[in-house]
Amino acid sequence: MKEVKNILLVGVGGQGTILASRILTAGLIEAGYDVKMSEIHGMSQRGGSVSTQVRFGEKVDAPIIGKGQADVIVAFEKMEALRALPYLKKGGKMVVNDFEIPSMPILSGTAVYPEGILEELSAKADVLSFEAAQIAADLGNPKAMNIVLLGALVKAMNVEGIDWNKAITDNVKKGFEELNIKAFEAGFAL
Amino acid sequence: MKVIMTGNEAVARGAYEAGLVFASAYPGTPSTEILETLAGYKDDLYSEWAPNEKVALEAAIGASVAGVRSMAAMKHVGVNVAADPLFTFAYTGVTGGLVLVSADDPGMHSSQNEQDNRNYATAARLLMLEPSDSQEAKDFMMLGLELSEKFNTPVLLRMTTRVCHSKSLVELGERKEVAPVPYVKNIKKFVATPANGKVMRADMVGRLRDMEEYACTAEINKPEYNGTEIGVISSGIAYQYAREVFGDDASYLKLGMTFPMPMKLLKEFASKVDKVYVVEEMDPYIENHLKMAGIECIGKEIIPEYDELNVDIVHEAVTGEKAETIEVEKEAVLRPPTLCAGCPHRGFFYALSKKKNLIITGDIGCYTLGSAPPLSALDTCFCMGASISTGHGASKALQRIGSDTKVVSLLGDSTFFHSGVTSLMDAVYNKGTNVSVILDNRITGMTGHQENPGSGYTLMGDPATEVDIPALCVALGMKKENIYIVNPNILEEVDKALDEAMAKDEATVIISKWPCILKKYSQEDKDNFDLSARKCVVDQEKCKKCKVCVGVACPAIRAGETVEIDALSCTGCGVCAQACPFDAIKEVR
């Protein structure tokens, strides 16, 4: 079978997974890959769990991936990393933002945010975790957290010959190019 | 040139390239972006939001009758609303080509059901096309308009969430203008009286036969013969999953056109392979056609007939092997969608949640999220516009059986325009007593901020005269003193209006008016509402950690050992500050 790589981006509605995946696909297309990407709009965008799936290779059929198939997962939120773990391929890599967003059952006191998530993940997979919000804040804007994570994801994907600066410049808001390129580089350097 | 596009963007692109002149739709996930994309081609074609799907399809029918290519787009349940004109239009046929896009939602990502709208093609006898990726979405849209004219029939372009919202590469072409068909009066064709209808119905049989013949040789139904052991018949997104599971050794009959079903082709394909698998999402639609023709196949006895499919599910169904996964011992807590921090619905729901002896009939929109704990302020949700009519029925029934339970019905502005107006007419005229609440957030919220007849702008960005909701209520026969307009961020105001309205023995309306917190504010919004930046903060000295504020269900409130308000997400609506019994939350500007 033709080799297809599977990338899963997970997070919470409103965290910027969509922009990160747009830049990711733009870079991959520019490099000549066939790319399919799938995301869900609508109700889940109101603070629910969200996921974007990106598949690339010589020829891609299905736009979504199943359990045990992701080569790399990037989680914008810690509990979402835990939820996504069954989708990781054995031997796959995980990039995890050390960042907690409690969900409504936790906020309303009917459940507690699970402890020891990073330990659990690290015991099961090759995990790189860091505080992306802090890194982005140090660069001048905590909202660039998503691009820091993208940088770390691209590093973990181990793909070469792609002009990421161009992909970023083409897809972010005017005036924010430099900040986002710096954020990407900071993530890539981790 | 190849660009990456969602299926929805590709449908719009196809319509544009094929010389489409008129498009109408009512927004609904996963179909919404089709018209939003078309609005970008406004120099070449006209597009609009209709108040509901029936109106959208009827307007598109009118454009077809007038001689141009047209389309309507809607989510699967929208086709239920549009079904009335649809069935008869299939009798009359078209002048300019007409495509109806139905975007189904297997897995119910953002819908109240997951009906399989391929059944509409059979029931109404519509030529049906099913794209499986963005390139096909564009190609089939263009082909659909051609086939509509060729066979004199409306065409159903049936999409699903994963086709609508997945992105893949699409080859772009140029727009080709199509000469309009000059209008010729034709009463026998377009006036569906019983006498004319009978002739049309008979004529339809011949058209269907021609369409079936086309389907048997069409390029989009071309079999791919590989090995003879296994033959797979599939359509739409399910084909992509099947392709990965069965690989290059199996033979495939990928059906791009699935009504009328190419029966001759199905028989021929089945005869050339030892074993036939049918891989399709939701109903056994293709499978039933095969079985009725006596063709043996393996289908729904192994492939689930509900929920969305994926490669995993198909793989496990076919091989019996589960995917190898990493075992996880810890469990992630559910993360259901919630009303946003600063959502104007929150204040209304919080005040409403305190009322007792009440049935709250709900509707389709963000406010369905008011049903979630801790607010739990919703008892029903069926379909667009149903809140007021189900509420009317419930309150009449309660009265008849001598119950003193009250009924409050609530729906959004766009949903009110969609089909709540006729429900309210019913309640007022028939002396109903339910309290109807219009949560007017100045936009269509859940689907991502589309203009509606109350927002003051059209899809193409032109200013328009807003529907005056209070005046409309009066025109429906409602007494002026029974119409309340409240600011939902002021709990006292909501509370008072609810108490007064519920005490009345007549139909009442409460209009809860404040713009959606995520909306890009118009100048009018800025003029009419105080939208200046503010935050709420907890005074830790005053806070008794009673956690009453948690009851407003705001995602910005973090209650652990201390209670904090997340400054990044808080918008300062102040609902929590009013809920706090110790005056421990302050508004900061």
mmCIF file of C-alpha atoms in Angstrom, chain B residues 53-192:
data_model
loop_
_atom_site.group_PDB
_atom_site.id
_atom_site.type_symbol
_atom_site.label_atom_id
_atom_site.label_comp_id
_atom_site.label_asym_id
_atom_site.label_seq_id
_atom_site.Cartn_x
_atom_site.Cartn_y
_atom_site.Cartn_z
ATOM 1 C CA GLU B 53 -35.269 25.847 3.150
ATOM 2 C CA LYS B 54 -38.710 25.675 1.559
ATOM 3 C CA VAL B 55 -38.432 29.307 0.524
ATOM 4 C CA ALA B 56 -34.863 28.725 -0.691
ATOM 5 C CA LEU B 57 -35.864 25.840 -2.938
ATOM 6 C CA GLU B 58 -38.969 27.626 -4.221
ATOM 7 C CA ALA B 59 -36.906 30.665 -5.149
ATOM 8 C CA ALA B 60 -34.423 28.420 -6.969
ATOM 9 C CA ILE B 61 -37.347 26.746 -8.761
ATOM 10 C CA GLY B 62 -38.574 30.172 -9.838
ATOM 11 C CA ALA B 63 -35.157 30.984 -11.270
ATOM 12 C CA SER B 64 -35.160 27.688 -13.183
ATOM 13 C CA VAL B 65 -38.627 28.404 -14.573
ATOM 14 C CA ALA B 66 -37.345 31.829 -15.636
ATOM 15 C CA GLY B 67 -34.676 30.064 -17.698
ATOM 16 C CA VAL B 68 -31.389 30.138 -15.771
ATOM 17 C CA ARG B 69 -29.247 27.637 -13.918
ATOM 18 C CA SER B 70 -29.997 27.669 -10.203
ATOM 19 C CA MET B 71 -29.401 25.840 -6.972
ATOM 20 C CA ALA B 72 -30.521 25.533 -3.387
ATOM 21 C CA ALA B 73 -28.397 24.147 -0.554
ATOM 22 C CA MET B 74 -29.396 22.884 2.859
ATOM 23 C CA LYS B 75 -28.631 20.396 5.568
ATOM 24 C CA HIS B 76 -30.382 17.018 5.504
ATOM 25 C CA VAL B 77 -33.241 18.044 7.815
ATOM 26 C CA GLY B 78 -33.727 21.170 5.729
ATOM 27 C CA VAL B 79 -34.867 18.953 2.869
ATOM 28 C CA ASN B 80 -37.786 17.880 5.080
ATOM 29 C CA VAL B 81 -38.846 21.520 5.164
ATOM 30 C CA ALA B 82 -38.363 21.854 1.395
ATOM 31 C CA ALA B 83 -39.957 18.509 0.550
ATOM 32 C CA ASP B 84 -43.306 19.971 -0.484
ATOM 33 C CA PRO B 85 -42.135 21.894 -3.556
ATOM 34 C CA LEU B 86 -39.472 19.264 -4.237
ATOM 35 C CA PHE B 87 -41.826 16.369 -4.913
ATOM 36 C CA THR B 88 -43.979 18.332 -7.339
ATOM 37 C CA PHE B 89 -41.035 19.991 -9.062
ATOM 38 C CA ALA B 90 -39.803 16.486 -9.868
ATOM 39 C CA TYR B 91 -43.073 16.105 -11.826
ATOM 40 C CA THR B 92 -42.881 19.368 -13.744
ATOM 41 C CA GLY B 93 -39.191 19.258 -14.525
ATOM 42 C CA VAL B 94 -36.968 22.266 -15.164
ATOM 43 C CA THR B 95 -36.203 24.979 -17.669
ATOM 44 C CA GLY B 96 -32.767 26.063 -16.468
ATOM 45 C CA GLY B 97 -30.865 23.289 -14.678
ATOM 46 C CA LEU B 98 -31.519 23.009 -10.953
ATOM 47 C CA VAL B 99 -29.426 21.217 -8.335
ATOM 48 C CA LEU B 100 -30.541 20.747 -4.745
ATOM 49 C CA VAL B 101 -27.589 20.109 -2.438
ATOM 50 C CA SER B 102 -28.438 18.002 0.579
ATOM 51 C CA ALA B 103 -25.657 17.880 3.197
ATOM 52 C CA ASP B 104 -26.290 14.880 5.433
ATOM 53 C CA ASP B 105 -24.692 14.527 8.848
ATOM 54 C CA PRO B 106 -23.890 10.866 9.644
ATOM 55 C CA GLY B 107 -22.782 10.668 13.231
ATOM 56 C CA MET B 108 -24.825 13.779 14.108
ATOM 57 C CA HIS B 109 -21.865 16.085 14.633
ATOM 58 C CA SER B 110 -24.207 19.054 14.652
ATOM 59 C CA SER B 111 -27.729 17.761 14.035
ATOM 60 C CA GLN B 112 -30.762 16.352 15.791
ATOM 61 C CA ASN B 113 -30.918 13.212 13.626
ATOM 62 C CA GLU B 114 -28.918 11.443 10.927
ATOM 63 C CA GLN B 115 -31.557 10.680 8.328
ATOM 64 C CA ASP B 116 -30.208 9.281 5.052
ATOM 65 C CA ASN B 117 -31.455 11.644 2.352
ATOM 66 C CA ARG B 118 -30.704 9.228 -0.456
ATOM 67 C CA ASN B 119 -34.185 8.003 0.358
ATOM 68 C CA TYR B 120 -35.542 11.316 -0.929
ATOM 69 C CA ALA B 121 -34.192 10.531 -4.374
ATOM 70 C CA THR B 122 -36.208 7.322 -4.474
ATOM 71 C CA ALA B 123 -39.297 8.859 -2.893
ATOM 72 C CA ALA B 124 -39.413 11.988 -5.070
ATOM 73 C CA ARG B 125 -37.700 10.342 -8.077
ATOM 74 C CA LEU B 126 -34.780 12.720 -8.399
ATOM 75 C CA LEU B 127 -31.622 12.066 -10.308
ATOM 76 C CA MET B 128 -28.999 11.707 -7.554
ATOM 77 C CA LEU B 129 -25.226 12.244 -7.563
ATOM 78 C CA GLU B 130 -22.912 11.411 -4.647
ATOM 79 C CA PRO B 131 -19.418 12.952 -4.645
ATOM 80 C CA SER B 132 -16.681 11.350 -2.516
ATOM 81 C CA ASP B 133 -14.133 14.193 -2.369
ATOM 82 C CA SER B 134 -13.754 17.864 -3.250
ATOM 83 C CA GLN B 135 -12.794 17.341 -6.913
ATOM 84 C CA GLU B 136 -15.926 15.271 -7.408
ATOM 85 C CA ALA B 137 -17.972 17.803 -5.459
ATOM 86 C CA LYS B 138 -17.033 20.382 -8.071
ATOM 87 C CA ASP B 139 -17.339 18.049 -11.051
ATOM 88 C CA PHE B 140 -20.679 16.578 -9.953
ATOM 89 C CA MET B 141 -22.141 20.013 -9.286
ATOM 90 C CA MET B 142 -21.330 20.981 -12.868
ATOM 91 C CA LEU B 143 -22.520 17.654 -14.247
ATOM 92 C CA GLY B 144 -25.676 17.938 -12.130
ATOM 93 C CA LEU B 145 -26.708 21.162 -13.832
ATOM 94 C CA GLU B 146 -26.116 19.588 -17.253
ATOM 95 C CA LEU B 147 -28.029 16.415 -16.423
ATOM 96 C CA SER B 148 -30.864 18.437 -14.932
ATOM 97 C CA GLU B 149 -31.364 20.109 -18.305
ATOM 98 C CA LYS B 150 -30.694 16.962 -20.334
ATOM 99 C CA PHE B 151 -33.268 14.851 -18.461
ATOM 100 C CA ASN B 152 -35.633 17.658 -17.462
ATOM 101 C CA THR B 153 -35.385 16.877 -13.768
ATOM 102 C CA PRO B 154 -34.179 18.440 -10.542
ATOM 103 C CA VAL B 155 -30.918 16.833 -9.404
ATOM 104 C CA LEU B 156 -30.120 15.903 -5.822
ATOM 105 C CA LEU B 157 -26.422 16.377 -5.031
ATOM 106 C CA ARG B 158 -26.062 14.357 -1.874
ATOM 107 C CA MET B 159 -23.103 15.270 0.299
ATOM 108 C CA THR B 160 -22.146 14.158 3.811
ATOM 109 C CA THR B 161 -20.237 15.933 6.593
ATOM 110 C CA ARG B 162 -16.897 14.389 5.664
ATOM 111 C CA VAL B 163 -17.273 15.367 2.031
ATOM 112 C CA CYS B 164 -18.485 18.872 2.946
ATOM 113 C CA HIS B 165 -15.786 19.624 5.511
ATOM 114 C CA SER B 166 -12.789 17.660 4.284
ATOM 115 C CA LYS B 167 -10.282 19.448 2.140
ATOM 116 C CA SER B 168 -8.592 17.956 -0.886
ATOM 117 C CA LEU B 169 -7.069 19.204 -4.115
ATOM 118 C CA VAL B 170 -9.276 20.574 -6.871
ATOM 119 C CA GLU B 171 -8.401 21.561 -10.433
ATOM 120 C CA LEU B 172 -9.872 24.967 -11.203
ATOM 121 C CA GLY B 173 -11.420 25.996 -14.519
ATOM 122 C CA GLU B 174 -12.924 29.133 -16.001
ATOM 123 C CA ARG B 175 -16.549 30.208 -15.747
ATOM 124 C CA LYS B 176 -18.622 29.420 -18.822
ATOM 125 C CA GLU B 177 -21.718 31.548 -19.281
ATOM 126 C CA VAL B 178 -24.813 29.625 -20.332
ATOM 127 C CA ALA B 179 -27.389 31.352 -22.500
ATOM 128 C CA PRO B 180 -30.700 31.693 -20.612
ATOM 129 C CA VAL B 181 -33.699 29.862 -22.072
ATOM 130 C CA PRO B 182 -36.221 32.503 -23.208
ATOM 131 C CA TYR B 183 -39.424 32.272 -21.192
ATOM 132 C CA VAL B 184 -42.378 30.629 -22.913
ATOM 133 C CA LYS B 185 -45.699 30.324 -21.083
ATOM 134 C CA ASN B 186 -46.368 26.614 -20.557
ATOM 135 C CA ILE B 187 -49.367 25.935 -18.353
ATOM 136 C CA LYS B 188 -49.331 22.202 -19.007
ATOM 137 C CA LYS B 189 -45.756 21.965 -17.743
ATOM 138 C CA PHE B 190 -45.749 24.212 -14.707
ATOM 139 C CA VAL B 191 -49.302 24.344 -13.379
ATOM 140 C CA ALA B 192 -49.596 21.200 -11.312
#
